[in-house]
CSV table of C-alpha atoms in Angstrom, one decimal:
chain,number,residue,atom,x,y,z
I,1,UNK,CA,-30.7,5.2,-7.1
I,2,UNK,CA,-27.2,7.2,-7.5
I,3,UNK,CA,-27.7,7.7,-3.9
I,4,UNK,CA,-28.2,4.2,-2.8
I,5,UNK,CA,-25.4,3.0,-4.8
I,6,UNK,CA,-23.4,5.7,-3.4
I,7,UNK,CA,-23.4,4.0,0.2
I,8,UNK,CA,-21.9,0.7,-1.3
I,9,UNK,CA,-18.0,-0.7,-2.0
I,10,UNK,CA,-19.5,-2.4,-5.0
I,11,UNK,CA,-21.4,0.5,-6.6
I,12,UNK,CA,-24.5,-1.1,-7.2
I,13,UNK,CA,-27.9,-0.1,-5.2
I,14,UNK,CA,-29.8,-3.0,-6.0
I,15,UNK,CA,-26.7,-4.3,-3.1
I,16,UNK,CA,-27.7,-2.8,-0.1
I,17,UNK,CA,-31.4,-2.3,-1.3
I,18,UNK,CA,-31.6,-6.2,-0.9
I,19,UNK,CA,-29.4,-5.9,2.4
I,20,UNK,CA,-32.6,-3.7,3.6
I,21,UNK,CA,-35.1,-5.8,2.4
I,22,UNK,CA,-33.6,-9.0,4.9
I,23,UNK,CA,-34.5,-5.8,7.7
I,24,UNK,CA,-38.0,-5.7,5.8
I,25,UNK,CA,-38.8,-9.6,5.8
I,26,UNK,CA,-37.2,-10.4,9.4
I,27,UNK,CA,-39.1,-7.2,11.4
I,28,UNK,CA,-42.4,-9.2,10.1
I,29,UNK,CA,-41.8,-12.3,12.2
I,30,UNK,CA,-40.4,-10.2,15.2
I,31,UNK,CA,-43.5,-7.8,15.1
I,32,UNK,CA,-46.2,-10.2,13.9
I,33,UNK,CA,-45.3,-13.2,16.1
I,34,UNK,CA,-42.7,-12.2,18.8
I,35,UNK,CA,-44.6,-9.0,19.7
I,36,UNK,CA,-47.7,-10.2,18.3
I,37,UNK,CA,-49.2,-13.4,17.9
I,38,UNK,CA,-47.7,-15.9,20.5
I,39,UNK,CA,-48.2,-13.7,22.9
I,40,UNK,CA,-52.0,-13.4,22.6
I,41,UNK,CA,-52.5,-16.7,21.9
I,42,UNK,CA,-50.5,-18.5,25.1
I,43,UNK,CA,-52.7,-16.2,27.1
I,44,UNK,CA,-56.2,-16.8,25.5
I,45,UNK,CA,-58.4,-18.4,27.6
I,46,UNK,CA,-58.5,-21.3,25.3
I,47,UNK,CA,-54.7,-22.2,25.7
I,48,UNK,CA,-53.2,-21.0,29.4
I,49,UNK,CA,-55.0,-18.2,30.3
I,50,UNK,CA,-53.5,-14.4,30.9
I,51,UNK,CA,-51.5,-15.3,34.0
I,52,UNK,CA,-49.9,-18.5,33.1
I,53,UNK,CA,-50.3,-17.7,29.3
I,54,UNK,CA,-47.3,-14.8,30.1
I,55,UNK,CA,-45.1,-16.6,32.4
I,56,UNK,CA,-44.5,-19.3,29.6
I,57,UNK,CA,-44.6,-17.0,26.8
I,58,UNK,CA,-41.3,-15.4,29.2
I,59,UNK,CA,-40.3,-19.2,29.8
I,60,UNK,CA,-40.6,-19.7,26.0
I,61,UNK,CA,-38.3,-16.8,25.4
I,62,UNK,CA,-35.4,-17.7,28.1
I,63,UNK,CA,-35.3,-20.8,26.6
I,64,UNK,CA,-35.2,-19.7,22.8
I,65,UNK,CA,-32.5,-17.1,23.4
I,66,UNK,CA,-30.8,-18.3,26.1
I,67,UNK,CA,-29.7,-21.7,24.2
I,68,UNK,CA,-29.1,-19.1,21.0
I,69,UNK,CA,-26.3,-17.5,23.8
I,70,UNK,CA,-24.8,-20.2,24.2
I,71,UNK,CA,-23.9,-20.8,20.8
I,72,UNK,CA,-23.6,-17.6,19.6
I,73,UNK,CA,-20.2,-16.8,19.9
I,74,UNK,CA,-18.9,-20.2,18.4
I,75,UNK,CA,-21.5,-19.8,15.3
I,76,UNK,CA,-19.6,-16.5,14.8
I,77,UNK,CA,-16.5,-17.6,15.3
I,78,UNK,CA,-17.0,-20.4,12.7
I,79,UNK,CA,-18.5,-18.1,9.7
I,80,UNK,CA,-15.6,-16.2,10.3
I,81,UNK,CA,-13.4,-18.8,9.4
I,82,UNK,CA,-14.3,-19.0,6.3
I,83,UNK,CA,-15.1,-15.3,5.5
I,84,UNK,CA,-18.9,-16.0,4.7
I,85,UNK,CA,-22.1,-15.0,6.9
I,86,UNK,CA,-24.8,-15.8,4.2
I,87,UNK,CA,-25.2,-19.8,3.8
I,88,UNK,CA,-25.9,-19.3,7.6
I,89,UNK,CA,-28.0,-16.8,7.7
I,90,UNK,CA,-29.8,-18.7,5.3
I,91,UNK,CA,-29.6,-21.8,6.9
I,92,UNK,CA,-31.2,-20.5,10.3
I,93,UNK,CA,-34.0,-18.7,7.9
I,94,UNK,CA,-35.7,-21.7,6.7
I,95,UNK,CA,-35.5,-23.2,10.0
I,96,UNK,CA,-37.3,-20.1,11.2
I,97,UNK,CA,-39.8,-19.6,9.0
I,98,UNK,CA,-40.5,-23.9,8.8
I,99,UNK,CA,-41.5,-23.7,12.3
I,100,UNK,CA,-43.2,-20.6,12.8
I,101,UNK,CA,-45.4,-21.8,9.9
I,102,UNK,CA,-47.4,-24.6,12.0
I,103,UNK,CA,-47.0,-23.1,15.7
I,104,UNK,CA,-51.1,-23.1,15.7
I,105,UNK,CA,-51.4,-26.3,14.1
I,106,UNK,CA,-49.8,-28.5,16.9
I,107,UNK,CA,-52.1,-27.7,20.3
I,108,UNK,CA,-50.6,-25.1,22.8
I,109,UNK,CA,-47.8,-27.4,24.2
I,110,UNK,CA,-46.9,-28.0,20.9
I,111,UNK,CA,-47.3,-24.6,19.5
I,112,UNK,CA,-44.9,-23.4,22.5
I,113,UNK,CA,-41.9,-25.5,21.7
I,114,UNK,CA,-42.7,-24.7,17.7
I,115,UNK,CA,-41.9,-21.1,18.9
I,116,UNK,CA,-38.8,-21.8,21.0
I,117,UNK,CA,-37.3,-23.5,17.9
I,118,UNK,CA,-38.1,-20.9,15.6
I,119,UNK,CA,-37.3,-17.5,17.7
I,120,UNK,CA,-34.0,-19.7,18.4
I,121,UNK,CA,-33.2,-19.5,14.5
I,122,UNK,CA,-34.4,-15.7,14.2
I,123,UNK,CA,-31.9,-14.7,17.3
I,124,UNK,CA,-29.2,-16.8,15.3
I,125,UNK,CA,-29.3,-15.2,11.8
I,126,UNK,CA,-29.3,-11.5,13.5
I,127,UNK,CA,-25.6,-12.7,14.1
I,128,UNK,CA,-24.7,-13.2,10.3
I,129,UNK,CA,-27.2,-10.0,9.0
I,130,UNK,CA,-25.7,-7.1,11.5
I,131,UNK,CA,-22.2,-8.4,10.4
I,132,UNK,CA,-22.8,-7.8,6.1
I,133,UNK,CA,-23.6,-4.5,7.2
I,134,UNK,CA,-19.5,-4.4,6.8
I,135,UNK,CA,-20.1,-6.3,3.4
I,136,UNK,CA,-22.5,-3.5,1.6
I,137,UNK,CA,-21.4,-0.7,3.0
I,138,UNK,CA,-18.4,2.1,3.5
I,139,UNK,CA,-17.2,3.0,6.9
I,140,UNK,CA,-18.4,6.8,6.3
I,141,UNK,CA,-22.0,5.7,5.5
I,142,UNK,CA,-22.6,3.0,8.1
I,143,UNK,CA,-24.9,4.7,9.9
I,144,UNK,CA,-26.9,5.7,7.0
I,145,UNK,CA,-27.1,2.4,5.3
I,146,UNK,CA,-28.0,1.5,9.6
I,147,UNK,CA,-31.0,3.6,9.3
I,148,UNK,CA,-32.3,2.7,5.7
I,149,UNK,CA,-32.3,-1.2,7.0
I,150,UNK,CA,-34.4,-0.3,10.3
I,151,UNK,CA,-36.4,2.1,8.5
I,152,UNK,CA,-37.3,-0.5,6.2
I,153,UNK,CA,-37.5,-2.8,8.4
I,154,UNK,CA,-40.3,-1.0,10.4
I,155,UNK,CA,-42.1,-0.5,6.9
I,156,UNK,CA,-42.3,-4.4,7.1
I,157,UNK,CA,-43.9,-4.2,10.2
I,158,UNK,CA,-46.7,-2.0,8.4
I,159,UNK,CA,-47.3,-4.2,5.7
I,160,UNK,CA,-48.0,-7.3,7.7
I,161,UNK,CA,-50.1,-5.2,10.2
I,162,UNK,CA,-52.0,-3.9,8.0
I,163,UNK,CA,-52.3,-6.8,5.7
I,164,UNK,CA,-53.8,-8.7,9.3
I,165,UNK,CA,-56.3,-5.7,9.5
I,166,UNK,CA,-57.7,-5.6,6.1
I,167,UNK,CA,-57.7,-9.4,5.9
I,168,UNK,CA,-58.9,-9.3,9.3
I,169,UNK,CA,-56.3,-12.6,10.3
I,170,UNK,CA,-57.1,-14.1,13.0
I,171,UNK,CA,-54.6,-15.0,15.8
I,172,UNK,CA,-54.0,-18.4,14.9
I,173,UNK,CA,-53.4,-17.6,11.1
I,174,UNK,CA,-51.5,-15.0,11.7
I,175,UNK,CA,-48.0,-17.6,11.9
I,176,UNK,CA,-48.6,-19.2,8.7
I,177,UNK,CA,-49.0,-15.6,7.4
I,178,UNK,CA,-45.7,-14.0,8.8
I,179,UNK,CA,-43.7,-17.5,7.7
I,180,UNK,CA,-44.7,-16.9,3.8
I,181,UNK,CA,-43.7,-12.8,4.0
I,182,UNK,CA,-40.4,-13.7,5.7
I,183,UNK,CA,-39.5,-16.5,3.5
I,184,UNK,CA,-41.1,-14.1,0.3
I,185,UNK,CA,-38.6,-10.7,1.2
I,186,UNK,CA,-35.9,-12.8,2.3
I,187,UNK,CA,-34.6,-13.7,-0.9
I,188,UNK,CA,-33.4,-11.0,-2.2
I,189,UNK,CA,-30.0,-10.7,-0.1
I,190,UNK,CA,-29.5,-14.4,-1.0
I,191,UNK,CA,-29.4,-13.3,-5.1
I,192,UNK,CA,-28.0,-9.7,-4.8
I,193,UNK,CA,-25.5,-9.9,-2.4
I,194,UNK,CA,-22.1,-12.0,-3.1
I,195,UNK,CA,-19.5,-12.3,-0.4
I,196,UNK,CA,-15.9,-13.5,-1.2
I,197,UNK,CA,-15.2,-16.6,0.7
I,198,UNK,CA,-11.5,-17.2,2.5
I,199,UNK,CA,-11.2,-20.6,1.1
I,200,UNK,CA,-9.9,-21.8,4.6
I,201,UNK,CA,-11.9,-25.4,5.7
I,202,UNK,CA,-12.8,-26.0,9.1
I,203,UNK,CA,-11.4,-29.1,10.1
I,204,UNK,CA,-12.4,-31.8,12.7
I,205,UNK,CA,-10.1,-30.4,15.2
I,206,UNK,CA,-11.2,-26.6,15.0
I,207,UNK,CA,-14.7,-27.6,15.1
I,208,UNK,CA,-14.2,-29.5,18.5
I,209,UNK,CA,-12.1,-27.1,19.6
I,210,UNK,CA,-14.8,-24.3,18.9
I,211,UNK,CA,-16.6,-25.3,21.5
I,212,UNK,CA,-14.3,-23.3,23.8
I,213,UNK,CA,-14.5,-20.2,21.4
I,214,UNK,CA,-16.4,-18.3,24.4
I,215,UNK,CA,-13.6,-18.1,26.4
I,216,UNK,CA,-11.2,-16.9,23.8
I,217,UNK,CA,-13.3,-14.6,22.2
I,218,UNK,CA,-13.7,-13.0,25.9
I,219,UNK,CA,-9.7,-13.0,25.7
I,220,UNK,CA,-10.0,-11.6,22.5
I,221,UNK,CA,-12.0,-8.8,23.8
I,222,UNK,CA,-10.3,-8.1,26.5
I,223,UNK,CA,-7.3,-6.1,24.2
I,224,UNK,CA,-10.2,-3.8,22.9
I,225,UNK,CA,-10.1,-0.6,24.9
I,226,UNK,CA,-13.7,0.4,26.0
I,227,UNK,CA,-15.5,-3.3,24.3
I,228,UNK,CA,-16.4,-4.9,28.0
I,229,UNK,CA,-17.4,-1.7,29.6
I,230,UNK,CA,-19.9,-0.9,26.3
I,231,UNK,CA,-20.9,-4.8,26.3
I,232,UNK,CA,-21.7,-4.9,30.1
I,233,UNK,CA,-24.1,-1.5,29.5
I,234,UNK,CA,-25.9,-2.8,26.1
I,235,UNK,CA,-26.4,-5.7,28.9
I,236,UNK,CA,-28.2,-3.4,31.0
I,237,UNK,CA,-30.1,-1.6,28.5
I,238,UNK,CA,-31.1,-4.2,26.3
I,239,UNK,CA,-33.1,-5.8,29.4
I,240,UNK,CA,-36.2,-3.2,28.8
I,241,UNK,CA,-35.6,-2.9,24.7
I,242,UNK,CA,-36.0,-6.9,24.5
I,243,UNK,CA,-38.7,-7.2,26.5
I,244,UNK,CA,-40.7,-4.1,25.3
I,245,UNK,CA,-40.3,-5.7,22.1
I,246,UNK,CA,-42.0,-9.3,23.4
I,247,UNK,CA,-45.2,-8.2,25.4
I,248,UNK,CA,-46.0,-4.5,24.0
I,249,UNK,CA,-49.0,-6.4,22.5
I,250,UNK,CA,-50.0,-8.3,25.5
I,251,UNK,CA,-49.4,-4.7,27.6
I,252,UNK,CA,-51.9,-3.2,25.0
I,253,UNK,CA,-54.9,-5.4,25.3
I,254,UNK,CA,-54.7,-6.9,28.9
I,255,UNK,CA,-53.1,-3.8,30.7
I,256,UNK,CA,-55.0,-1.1,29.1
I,257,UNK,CA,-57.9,-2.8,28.3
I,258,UNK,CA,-58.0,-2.7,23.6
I,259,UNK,CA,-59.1,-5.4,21.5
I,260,UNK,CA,-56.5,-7.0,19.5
I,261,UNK,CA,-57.7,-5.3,16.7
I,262,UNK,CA,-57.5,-2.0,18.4
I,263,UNK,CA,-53.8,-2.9,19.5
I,264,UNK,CA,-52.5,-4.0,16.3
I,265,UNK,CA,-53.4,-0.3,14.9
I,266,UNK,CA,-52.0,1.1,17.6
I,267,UNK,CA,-48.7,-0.5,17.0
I,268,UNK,CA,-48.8,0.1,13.6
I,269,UNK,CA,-49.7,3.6,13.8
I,270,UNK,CA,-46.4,3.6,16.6
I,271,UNK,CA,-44.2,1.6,14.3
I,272,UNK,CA,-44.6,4.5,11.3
I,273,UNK,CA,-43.2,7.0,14.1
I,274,UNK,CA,-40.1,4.0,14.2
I,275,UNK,CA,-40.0,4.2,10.9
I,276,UNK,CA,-39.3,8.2,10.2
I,277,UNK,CA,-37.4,7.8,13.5
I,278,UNK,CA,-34.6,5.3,11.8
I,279,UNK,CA,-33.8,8.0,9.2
I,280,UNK,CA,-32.9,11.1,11.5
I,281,UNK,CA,-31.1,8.7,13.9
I,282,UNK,CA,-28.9,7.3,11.4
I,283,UNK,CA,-28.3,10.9,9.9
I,284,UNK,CA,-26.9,11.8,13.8
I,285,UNK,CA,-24.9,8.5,13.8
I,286,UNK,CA,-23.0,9.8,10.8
I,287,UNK,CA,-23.1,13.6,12.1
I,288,UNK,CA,-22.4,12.7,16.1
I,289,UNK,CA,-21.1,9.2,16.2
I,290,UNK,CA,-23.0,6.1,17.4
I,291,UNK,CA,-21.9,6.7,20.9
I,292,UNK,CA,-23.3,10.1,21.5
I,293,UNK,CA,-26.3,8.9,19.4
I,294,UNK,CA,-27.1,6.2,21.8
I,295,UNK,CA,-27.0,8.2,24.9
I,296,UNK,CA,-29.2,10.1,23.3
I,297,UNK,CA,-31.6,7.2,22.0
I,298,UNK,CA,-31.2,5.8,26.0
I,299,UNK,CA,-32.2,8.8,28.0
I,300,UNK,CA,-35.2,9.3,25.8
I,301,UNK,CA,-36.6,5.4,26.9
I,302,UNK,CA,-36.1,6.6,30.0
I,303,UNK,CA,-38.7,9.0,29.6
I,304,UNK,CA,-40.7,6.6,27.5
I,305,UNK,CA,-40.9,4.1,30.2
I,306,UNK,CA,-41.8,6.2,33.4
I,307,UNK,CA,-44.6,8.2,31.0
I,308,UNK,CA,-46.1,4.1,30.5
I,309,UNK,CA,-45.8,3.1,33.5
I,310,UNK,CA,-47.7,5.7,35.0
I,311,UNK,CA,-50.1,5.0,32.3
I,312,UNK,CA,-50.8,1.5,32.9
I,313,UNK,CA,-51.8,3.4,36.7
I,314,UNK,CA,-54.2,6.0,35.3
I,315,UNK,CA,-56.4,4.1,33.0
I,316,UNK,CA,-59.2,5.5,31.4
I,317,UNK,CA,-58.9,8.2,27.9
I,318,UNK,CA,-56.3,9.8,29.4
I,319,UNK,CA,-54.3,6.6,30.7
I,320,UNK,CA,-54.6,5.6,27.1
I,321,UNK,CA,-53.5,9.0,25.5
I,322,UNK,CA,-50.4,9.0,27.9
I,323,UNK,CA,-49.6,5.8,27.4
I,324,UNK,CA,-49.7,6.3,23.2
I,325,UNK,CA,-47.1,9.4,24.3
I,326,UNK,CA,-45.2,6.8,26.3
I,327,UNK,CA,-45.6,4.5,22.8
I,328,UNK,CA,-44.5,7.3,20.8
I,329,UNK,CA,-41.1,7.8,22.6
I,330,UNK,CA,-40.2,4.4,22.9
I,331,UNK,CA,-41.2,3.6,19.3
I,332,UNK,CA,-38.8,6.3,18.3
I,333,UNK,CA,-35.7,4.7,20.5
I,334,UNK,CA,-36.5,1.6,19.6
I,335,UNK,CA,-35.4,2.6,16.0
I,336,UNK,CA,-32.5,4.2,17.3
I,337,UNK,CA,-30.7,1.9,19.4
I,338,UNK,CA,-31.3,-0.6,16.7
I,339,UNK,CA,-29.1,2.1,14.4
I,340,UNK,CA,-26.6,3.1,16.8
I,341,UNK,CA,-25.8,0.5,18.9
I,342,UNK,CA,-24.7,-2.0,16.2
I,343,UNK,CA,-22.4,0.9,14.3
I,344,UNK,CA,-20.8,1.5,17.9
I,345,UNK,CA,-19.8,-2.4,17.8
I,346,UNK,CA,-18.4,-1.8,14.3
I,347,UNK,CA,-16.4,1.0,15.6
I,348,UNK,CA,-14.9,-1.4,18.3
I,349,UNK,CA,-14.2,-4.7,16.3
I,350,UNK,CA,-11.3,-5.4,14.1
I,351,UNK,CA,-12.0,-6.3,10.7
I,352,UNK,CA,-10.3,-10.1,11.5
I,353,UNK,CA,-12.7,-10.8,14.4
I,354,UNK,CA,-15.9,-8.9,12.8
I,355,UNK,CA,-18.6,-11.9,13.2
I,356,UNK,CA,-16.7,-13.5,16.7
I,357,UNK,CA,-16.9,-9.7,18.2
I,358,UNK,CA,-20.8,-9.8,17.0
I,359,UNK,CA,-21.7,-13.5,18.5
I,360,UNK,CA,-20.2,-11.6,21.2
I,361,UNK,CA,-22.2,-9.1,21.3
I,362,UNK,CA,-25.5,-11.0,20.9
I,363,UNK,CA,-24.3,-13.1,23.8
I,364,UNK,CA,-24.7,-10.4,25.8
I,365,UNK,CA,-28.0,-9.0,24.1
I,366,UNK,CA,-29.4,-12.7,24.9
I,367,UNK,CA,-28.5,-12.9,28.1
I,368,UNK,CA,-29.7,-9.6,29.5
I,369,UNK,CA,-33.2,-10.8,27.2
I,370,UNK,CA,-33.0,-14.2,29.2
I,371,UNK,CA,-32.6,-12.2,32.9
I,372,UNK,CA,-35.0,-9.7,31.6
I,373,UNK,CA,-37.7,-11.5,30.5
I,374,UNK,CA,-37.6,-13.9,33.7
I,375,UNK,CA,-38.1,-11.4,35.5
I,376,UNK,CA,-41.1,-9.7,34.2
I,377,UNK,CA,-42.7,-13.0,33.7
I,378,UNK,CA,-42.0,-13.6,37.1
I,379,UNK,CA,-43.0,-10.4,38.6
I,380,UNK,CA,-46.5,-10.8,36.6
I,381,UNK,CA,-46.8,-14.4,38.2
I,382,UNK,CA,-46.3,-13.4,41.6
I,383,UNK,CA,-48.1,-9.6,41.7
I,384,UNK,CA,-51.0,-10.7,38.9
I,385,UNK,CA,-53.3,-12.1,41.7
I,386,UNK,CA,-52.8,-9.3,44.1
I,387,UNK,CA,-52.3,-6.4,42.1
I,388,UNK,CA,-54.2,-6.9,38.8
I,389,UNK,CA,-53.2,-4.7,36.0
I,390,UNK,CA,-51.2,-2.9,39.0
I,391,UNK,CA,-48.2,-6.1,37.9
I,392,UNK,CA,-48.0,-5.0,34.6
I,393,UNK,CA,-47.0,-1.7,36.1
I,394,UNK,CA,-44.5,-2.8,38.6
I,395,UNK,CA,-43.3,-4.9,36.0
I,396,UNK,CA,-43.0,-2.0,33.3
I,397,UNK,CA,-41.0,0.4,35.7
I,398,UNK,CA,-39.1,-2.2,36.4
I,399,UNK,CA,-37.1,-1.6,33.2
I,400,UNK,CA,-36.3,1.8,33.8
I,401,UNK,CA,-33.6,0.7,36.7
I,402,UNK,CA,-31.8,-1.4,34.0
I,403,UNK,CA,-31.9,1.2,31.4
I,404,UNK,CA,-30.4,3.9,33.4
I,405,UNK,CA,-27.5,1.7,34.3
I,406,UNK,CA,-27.0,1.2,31.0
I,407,UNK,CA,-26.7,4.8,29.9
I,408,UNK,CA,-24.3,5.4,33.0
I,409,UNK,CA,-22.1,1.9,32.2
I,410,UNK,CA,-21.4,2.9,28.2
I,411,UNK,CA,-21.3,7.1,29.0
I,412,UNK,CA,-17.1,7.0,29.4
I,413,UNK,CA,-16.6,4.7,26.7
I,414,UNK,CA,-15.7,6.6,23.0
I,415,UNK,CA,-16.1,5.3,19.8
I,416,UNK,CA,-13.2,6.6,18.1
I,417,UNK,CA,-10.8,3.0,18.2
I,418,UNK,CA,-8.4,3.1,15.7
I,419,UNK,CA,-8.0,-0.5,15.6
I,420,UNK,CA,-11.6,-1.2,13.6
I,421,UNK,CA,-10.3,0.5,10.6
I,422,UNK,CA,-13.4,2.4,10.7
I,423,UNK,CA,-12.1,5.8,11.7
I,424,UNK,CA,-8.9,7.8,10.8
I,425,UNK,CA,-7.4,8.7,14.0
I,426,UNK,CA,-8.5,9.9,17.5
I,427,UNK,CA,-8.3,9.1,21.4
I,428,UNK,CA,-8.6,5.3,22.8
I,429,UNK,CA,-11.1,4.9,25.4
């Protein structure tokens, strides 16, 4: 516990312990619903069917984070104002977990825009989460405390998985399920963790005038060295992270052929390699820097993604045992980008324009997710009739293009700016 408390400006470890937890209770809805249950349930037979059922799950998700980038940057810039990020994050909590509560409950129309509505709020709160990090932690052990909240995180994803195994949930109950968790482990960052608030009111005026917050915050930017050239690469790279993220269940049961079941072990069994994962990659952040970190984390999915895509090809025992390599990797990165990535935006945002410089950054996050997903959904729409399980393939590999770009875009940019107050001294982009 010395440890934990160690890590925090305010001494206590029951702080960023409940800053974890938050990572604990919002990986449930993300793995159990977003990577999980909507998926097999728009493309049961008894809803809209495998083909269709994907293209609107991908619809489902443009929507749902595309409206989220709108807004992302003026919801940041506002929270800002007045110095505090948790009354939104829990305002955009309960309007997640409300929603995901009855998306089975409402027919598959319905159900659809239930899930719009609630993935919507999850995107939002990430905003106001990633920035406490700043809140509960030191400079020096960012990427530590990083790591411990993905870590824990993934451990969430393991309790829900195996709580839908051993309870054997099916499909359908599985929302109602994820919504009480969430809601259960969210409330310890509401109790444990205090922010101090600016006392500055947002008037009538600034709130109008929000509205063209995008613009200035790009403006803003735009006098960080190195922040658009690392923004337009996490564009690039998140494409294959998000979307792995969505359909890695629907990949699992209709590409390579397991039962839900089946695939919900298989995740689980890859989401404990995410888990040990989140520790040694936030130990490198603090030993090599995030930026060095995530090069790493980025050429590794490249592997990951070619090694499952020639999988999906295969088929058979040893299609399956490559693609659980291919898992392996990927589950692995997935931890790690999640750790590096967001201590590299720490390291390029002043301490003024913390949670405007993060609405930023989801912006771009969302809409890579929003041109990402489109097209996957659309390259299974058009290739599913032809090519069978051979779409899913294109459609993996597809990935890889945008994640190499990635690597290449970010590779000149250094995370040693001055100007974040998170490091003493060293060269500007």
């Amino acid at each position: 516990m010395q440890r934990l408390a160690a890590l925090t400006p305010s001494g206590k470890a029951r702080v960023p312990a409940a800053w974890a937890m938050y990572d604990f209770a919002n990986t449930i809805f993300s793995f159990a619903v977003v990577s999980g249950a909507i998926g097999l349930w728009l493309t049961d037979s008894g809803q809209f069917g495998e083909r269709d059922g994907n293209f609107l799950l991908s619809v489902a998700i443009v929507v749902s984070v595309g409206l989220n980038a709108i807004v992302s940057p003026i919801l940041g810039a506002l929270s800002d104002r007045g110095g505090q990020r948790l009354p939104f994050l829990l305002v955009f909590t309960v309007l997640c977990v409300g929603t995901t509560a009855f998306i089975a409950d409402v027919g598959a129309t319905g159900g659809l825009v239930l899930f719009i509505v609630a993935n919507f709020a999850y995107q939002a709160s990430l905003i106001y989460y990633d920035a406490t990090l700043r809140t509960v932690s030191k400079p020096q052990t960012r990427g530590t405390l990083s790591g411990i909240g993905v870590a824990v995180g993934y451990m969430g994803t393991i309790v829900v998985g195996l709580a839908i195994f051993f309870l054997d949930v099916p499909v359908e109950d599985r929302f109602r399920l994820s919504a009480v968790m969430f809601a259960f482990f969210a409330i310890p960052i509401f109790v444990f963790v205090k922010e101090t608030a600016t006392g500055e009111k947002l008037t009538r005026s600034e709130l109008a005038g929000s509205f063209g917050q995008l613009f200035r915050t790009i403006e803003h930017a735009r006098g960080v060295p190195g922040l658009g050239r690392f923004l337009l690469g996490r564009f690039f790279y998140s494409d294959a992270v998000n979307t792995v993220i969505v359909v890695m269940s629907v990949v699992t049961v209709h590409a390579m052929g397991m039962t839900a079941t089946v695939a919900n072990l298989v995740l689980l069994g890859l989401t404990v390699v995410a888990v040990a994962a989140s520790f040694g990659w936030g130990r490198l952040v603090d030993r090599w820097g995030p930026k060095r970190t995530l090069m790493a984390v980025l050429w590794s999915w490249a592997v990951g993604l070619v090694l499952g895509g020639i999988s999906i090809g295969i088929g058979g025992a040893v299609g399956i045992a490559l693609f659980l390599i291919a898992g392996g990797i990927l589950g692995s990165g997935l931890g790690g980008v999640q750790v590096a990535d967001r201590v590299f935006m720490l390291r390029l945002s002043p301490p003024a324009r913390l949670c405007e410089f993060f609405g930023l950054y989801w912006l771009v996050g969302k809409g890579s997710q929003v041109i990402g997903q489109m097209l996957y959904g659309l390259i299974l729409l058009w290739t599913f009739d032809t090519l069978g399980n051979g779409a899913y393939q294109v459609a993996v590999l597809s990935l890889l293009v945008t994640m190499l770009i990635g690597a290449w875009l970010i590779r000149p940019v250094s995370d040693e700016w001055t100007g974040s107050g998170e490091v003493d001294g060293g060269a500007t982009p």
